[in-house]
PDB file of C-alpha atoms in Angstrom:
ATOM      1  CA  GLY R   1      -5.130   7.995   9.018  1.00  0.00           C
ATOM      2  CA  VAL R   2      -3.561   6.877  11.896  1.00  0.00           C
ATOM      3  CA  ALA R   3       0.401   7.048  12.565  1.00  0.00           C
ATOM      4  CA  ILE R   4       1.595   3.286  14.067  1.00  0.00           C
ATOM      5  CA  MET R   5       3.158   4.061  17.576  1.00  0.00           C
ATOM      6  CA  GLY R   6       4.844   1.915  19.555  1.00  0.00           C
ATOM      7  CA  ASP R   7       7.974  -0.834  18.661  1.00  0.00           C
ATOM      8  CA  PHE R   8       7.758  -4.064  16.347  1.00  0.00           C
ATOM      9  CA  ILE R   9       8.101  -7.189  18.175  1.00  0.00           C
ATOM     10  CA  SER R  10       7.321  -9.982  15.236  1.00  0.00           C
ATOM     11  CA  GLU R  11       5.453 -10.483  12.057  1.00  0.00           C
ATOM     12  CA  GLU R  12       3.974 -13.657  10.950  1.00  0.00           C
ATOM     13  CA  PHE R  13       1.939 -14.467   7.533  1.00  0.00           C
ATOM     14  CA  ARG R  14      -1.199 -16.676   7.609  1.00  0.00           C
ATOM     15  CA  THR R  15      -3.936 -17.245   5.388  1.00  0.00           C
ATOM     16  CA  SER R  16      -7.639 -15.539   6.331  1.00  0.00           C
ATOM     17  CA  ARG R  17     -10.025 -18.454   8.216  1.00  0.00           C
ATOM     18  CA  THR R  18     -12.521 -15.004   8.116  1.00  0.00           C
ATOM     19  CA  ASP R  19     -13.689 -12.049   6.252  1.00  0.00           C
ATOM     20  CA  THR R  20     -13.596 -10.458   9.771  1.00  0.00           C
ATOM     21  CA  LYS R  21     -10.043  -8.897   9.099  1.00  0.00           C
ATOM     22  CA  GLN R  22      -9.869  -4.831   8.128  1.00  0.00           C
ATOM     23  CA  CYS R  23      -6.335  -4.669   5.935  1.00  0.00           C
ATOM     24  CA  TYR R  24      -4.343  -1.173   8.106  1.00  0.00           C
ATOM     25  CA  LEU R  25      -3.013  -0.244   4.498  1.00  0.00           C
ATOM     26  CA  CYS R  26      -5.839   0.028   2.145  1.00  0.00           C
ATOM     27  CA  GLY R  27      -9.015  -0.074   4.688  1.00  0.00           C
ATOM     28  CA  HIS R  28     -10.246  -3.071   2.059  1.00  0.00           C
ATOM     29  CA  MET R  29     -11.277  -6.613   4.122  1.00  0.00           C
ATOM     30  CA  ILE R  30      -9.227  -9.433   4.158  1.00  0.00           C
ATOM     31  CA  HIS R  31     -11.371 -11.744   2.846  1.00  0.00           C
ATOM     32  CA  LYS R  32     -11.485 -15.882   3.506  1.00  0.00           C
ATOM     33  CA  GLY R  33      -8.767 -17.441   1.905  1.00  0.00           C
ATOM     34  CA  GLU R  34      -5.672 -14.544   1.321  1.00  0.00           C
ATOM     35  CA  LYS R  35      -2.774 -14.116   2.510  1.00  0.00           C
ATOM     36  CA  TYR R  36      -1.840 -11.581   4.851  1.00  0.00           C
ATOM     37  CA  ARG R  37       0.830  -9.983   7.364  1.00  0.00           C
ATOM     38  CA  ARG R  38      -0.618  -9.604  11.269  1.00  0.00           C
ATOM     39  CA  SER R  39       2.493  -7.379  12.855  1.00  0.00           C
ATOM     40  CA  PHE R  40       2.842  -7.271  16.553  1.00  0.00           C
ATOM     41  CA  PHE R  41       3.700  -3.750  18.577  1.00  0.00           C
ATOM     42  CA  LYS R  42       4.265  -2.696  22.112  1.00  0.00           C
ATOM     43  CA  ASP R  43       2.868   0.493  23.308  1.00  0.00           C
ATOM     44  CA  ASP R  44       4.828   3.452  23.692  1.00  0.00           C
ATOM     45  CA  GLY R  45       2.753   4.878  25.802  1.00  0.00           C
ATOM     46  CA  ILE R  46       1.712   4.789  29.312  1.00  0.00           C
ATOM     47  CA  THR R  47       0.296   0.870  29.596  1.00  0.00           C
ATOM     48  CA  ASP R  48       2.773  -0.218  27.114  1.00  0.00           C
ATOM     49  CA  ASN R  49      -0.312  -2.596  25.704  1.00  0.00           C
ATOM     50  CA  ILE R  50       0.654  -4.610  22.974  1.00  0.00           C
ATOM     51  CA  TYR R  51      -1.557  -5.173  19.712  1.00  0.00           C
ATOM     52  CA  SER R  52      -1.487  -6.213  16.227  1.00  0.00           C
ATOM     53  CA  ILE R  53      -2.464  -5.111  12.354  1.00  0.00           C
ATOM     54  CA  ASN R  54      -3.740  -6.361   9.835  1.00  0.00           C
ATOM     55  CA  GLU R  55      -2.412  -6.332   6.512  1.00  0.00           C
ATOM     56  CA  HIS R  56      -3.363  -7.953   3.317  1.00  0.00           C
ATOM     57  CA  LYS R  57       0.393  -9.210   1.824  1.00  0.00           C
ATOM     58  CA  GLU R  58       0.137  -8.140  -1.383  1.00  0.00           C
ATOM     59  CA  CYS R  59      -0.496  -4.410   0.482  1.00  0.00           C
ATOM     60  CA  TYR R  60       2.879  -5.197   2.468  1.00  0.00           C
ATOM     61  CA  ASP R  61       4.602  -6.387  -0.956  1.00  0.00           C
ATOM     62  CA  MET R  62       3.482  -2.953  -2.826  1.00  0.00           C
ATOM     63  CA  ILE R  63       4.351  -0.487   0.070  1.00  0.00           C
ATOM     64  CA  SER R  64       7.723  -2.539   0.505  1.00  0.00           C
ATOM     65  CA  ASP R  65       8.065  -2.155  -3.559  1.00  0.00           C
ATOM     66  CA  LEU R  66       7.173   1.768  -2.962  1.00  0.00           C
ATOM     67  CA  GLU R  67       9.947   2.309  -0.002  1.00  0.00           C
ATOM     68  CA  ALA R  68      12.464   0.575  -2.577  1.00  0.00           C
ATOM     69  CA  ALA R  69      11.828   3.265  -5.477  1.00  0.00           C
ATOM     70  CA  CYS R  70      12.244   5.777  -2.289  1.00  0.00           C
ATOM     71  CA  LEU R  71       8.081   7.459  -3.195  1.00  0.00           C
ATOM     72  CA  LEU R  72       8.317   7.193   0.791  1.00  0.00           C
ATOM     73  CA  ASP R  73       9.982   9.150   2.882  1.00  0.00           C
ATOM     74  CA  SER R  74      12.992   7.758   5.062  1.00  0.00           C
ATOM     75  CA  GLY R  75      12.128   6.739   8.428  1.00  0.00           C
ATOM     76  CA  GLU R  76       8.743   5.621   9.997  1.00  0.00           C
ATOM     77  CA  ASP R  77       5.985   5.554   7.437  1.00  0.00           C
ATOM     78  CA  THR R  78       2.219   6.296   8.501  1.00  0.00           C
ATOM     79  CA  ASP R  79      -0.743   5.213   6.605  1.00  0.00           C
ATOM     80  CA  ASP R  80      -0.991   8.304   4.755  1.00  0.00           C
ATOM     81  CA  ASP R  81       2.390   7.932   3.254  1.00  0.00           C
ATOM     82  CA  PHE R  82       1.164   4.916   1.699  1.00  0.00           C
ATOM     83  CA  VAL R  83      -1.831   7.003   1.003  1.00  0.00           C
ATOM     84  CA  GLN R  84       0.277   9.286  -1.049  1.00  0.00           C
ATOM     85  CA  ALA R  85       2.470   6.708  -2.616  1.00  0.00           C
ATOM     86  CA  ILE R  86      -0.454   5.042  -4.286  1.00  0.00           C
ATOM     87  CA  HIS R  87      -1.558   8.502  -5.540  1.00  0.00           C
ATOM     88  CA  GLU R  88       1.779   9.336  -7.120  1.00  0.00           C
ATOM     89  CA  VAL R  89       2.061   6.020  -9.044  1.00  0.00           C
ATOM     90  CA  CYS R  90      -1.591   6.129 -10.072  1.00  0.00           C
ATOM     91  CA  ARG R  91      -1.554   9.490 -11.328  1.00  0.00           C
ATOM     92  CA  GLU R  92       1.796   9.147 -13.071  1.00  0.00           C
ATOM     93  CA  GLU R  93       1.157   5.737 -14.568  1.00  0.00           C
ATOM     94  CA  ILE R  94      -2.238   4.426 -14.225  1.00  0.00           C
ATOM     95  CA  CYS R  95      -4.297   7.548 -15.179  1.00  0.00           C
ATOM     96  CA  PRO R  96      -2.842   8.043 -18.065  1.00  0.00           C
ATOM     97  CA  ASN R  97      -3.979   5.025 -19.944  1.00  0.00           C
ATOM     98  CA  CYS R  98      -7.546   4.520 -18.021  1.00  0.00           C
ATOM     99  CA  PRO R  99     -10.699   5.228 -20.215  1.00  0.00           C
ATOM    100  CA  CYS R 100     -11.770   7.607 -17.381  1.00  0.00           C
ATOM    101  CA  PHE R 101      -8.970   9.951 -17.347  1.00  0.00           C
ATOM    102  CA  ASP R 102      -9.767  13.192 -19.321  1.00  0.00           C
ATOM    103  CA  LYS R 103      -6.238  14.313 -20.716  1.00  0.00           C
ATOM    104  CA  GLU R 104      -7.031  17.866 -21.151  1.00  0.00           C
ATOM    105  CA  CYS R 105      -7.921  18.861 -17.729  1.00  0.00           C
ATOM    106  CA  GLU R 106      -5.811  15.712 -16.008  1.00  0.00           C
ATOM    107  CA  GLU R 107      -8.052  13.963 -13.999  1.00  0.00           C
ATOM    108  CA  CYS R 108     -10.849  11.335 -13.613  1.00  0.00           C
ATOM    109  CA  LYS R 109     -13.749  12.352 -15.458  1.00  0.00           C
ATOM    110  CA  ASP R 110     -15.588   9.765 -12.688  1.00  0.00           C
ATOM    111  CA  ASP R 111     -13.918  11.016  -9.791  1.00  0.00           C
ATOM    112  CA  LYS R 112     -12.883   8.055  -8.698  1.00  0.00           C
ATOM    113  CA  ASN R 113     -11.013   7.630  -5.373  1.00  0.00           C
ATOM    114  CA  ILE R 114      -7.956   6.292  -6.191  1.00  0.00           C
ATOM    115  CA  LEU R 115      -7.077   4.018  -2.930  1.00  0.00           C
ATOM    116  CA  HIS R 116     -10.714   2.049  -3.377  1.00  0.00           C
ATOM    117  CA  ASP R 117     -11.648   2.229  -7.335  1.00  0.00           C
ATOM    118  CA  CYS R 118      -8.471   2.431  -8.732  1.00  0.00           C
ATOM    119  CA  PHE R 119      -6.260   0.205  -5.746  1.00  0.00           C
ATOM    120  CA  GLY R 120      -6.886  -3.390  -8.254  1.00  0.00           C
ATOM    121  CA  ASN R 121      -5.101  -1.873 -10.901  1.00  0.00           C
ATOM    122  CA  ILE R 122      -2.060  -0.526  -8.613  1.00  0.00           C
ATOM    123  CA  ARG R 123      -1.717  -3.739  -6.933  1.00  0.00           C
ATOM    124  CA  GLU R 124      -1.590  -5.671 -11.230  1.00  0.00           C
ATOM    125  CA  PHE R 125       0.998  -2.746 -12.361  1.00  0.00           C
ATOM    126  CA  MET R 126       3.551  -3.545  -9.298  1.00  0.00           C
ATOM    127  CA  LYS R 127       3.042  -6.697 -10.202  1.00  0.00           C
ATOM    128  CA  THR R 128       4.380  -6.666 -13.535  1.00  0.00           C
ATOM    129  CA  HIS R 129       6.626  -3.206 -12.615  1.00  0.00           C
ATOM    130  CA  THR R 130       9.604  -2.428 -11.650  1.00  0.00           C
ATOM    131  CA  TYR R 131      11.696   0.814 -10.091  1.00  0.00           C
ATOM    132  CA  LYS R 132      15.016   1.030 -11.703  1.00  0.00           C
ATOM    133  CA  TYR R 133      17.633   3.597 -11.590  1.00  0.00           C
ATOM    134  CA  GLY R 134      19.915   4.588 -14.299  1.00  0.00           C
ATOM    135  CA  LYS R 135      22.299   7.629 -14.428  1.00  0.00           C
ATOM    136  CA  GLY R 136      20.405  10.095 -14.611  1.00  0.00           C
ATOM    137  CA  TRP R 137      17.025   8.541 -14.174  1.00  0.00           C
ATOM    138  CA  ILE R 138      14.689   6.905 -12.663  1.00  0.00           C
ATOM    139  CA  LYS R 139      11.332   4.697 -14.152  1.00  0.00           C
ATOM    140  CA  TRP R 140       9.034   1.754 -14.179  1.00  0.00           C
ATOM    141  CA  GLU R 141      10.088  -0.735 -16.322  1.00  0.00           C
ATOM    142  CA  VAL R 142       8.419  -4.147 -16.769  1.00  0.00           C
TER     143      VAL R 142
END
């Protein structure tokens, strides 16, 4: 993936009026009527260009939750970190309860792509679960 390079300038939350924007995080289309975050950055290269990225509001909220759950490294996060965190959540929390998961081999029978085929399941899971910390334990709870 491509890391965000540059200085953050501002953000705004909008509702999409078209089906022409792609989410920077999940790669899926932001459809008309969906809420999304548009962030502006100043390129830290020689040109000092201003550019923007778009993210589903749900993807932005999810990555914030994943960061809070310490699944991403501190500092500057990239879309590679996001993909890795999504894989961790899916393999630990979603796959064991999925009919496509072969418990003996510990892999997907249908060889699904987690980011594209399972993303909706992960979003639904994150809506109902939060990461809890205790003495000597960390886990997802309803």
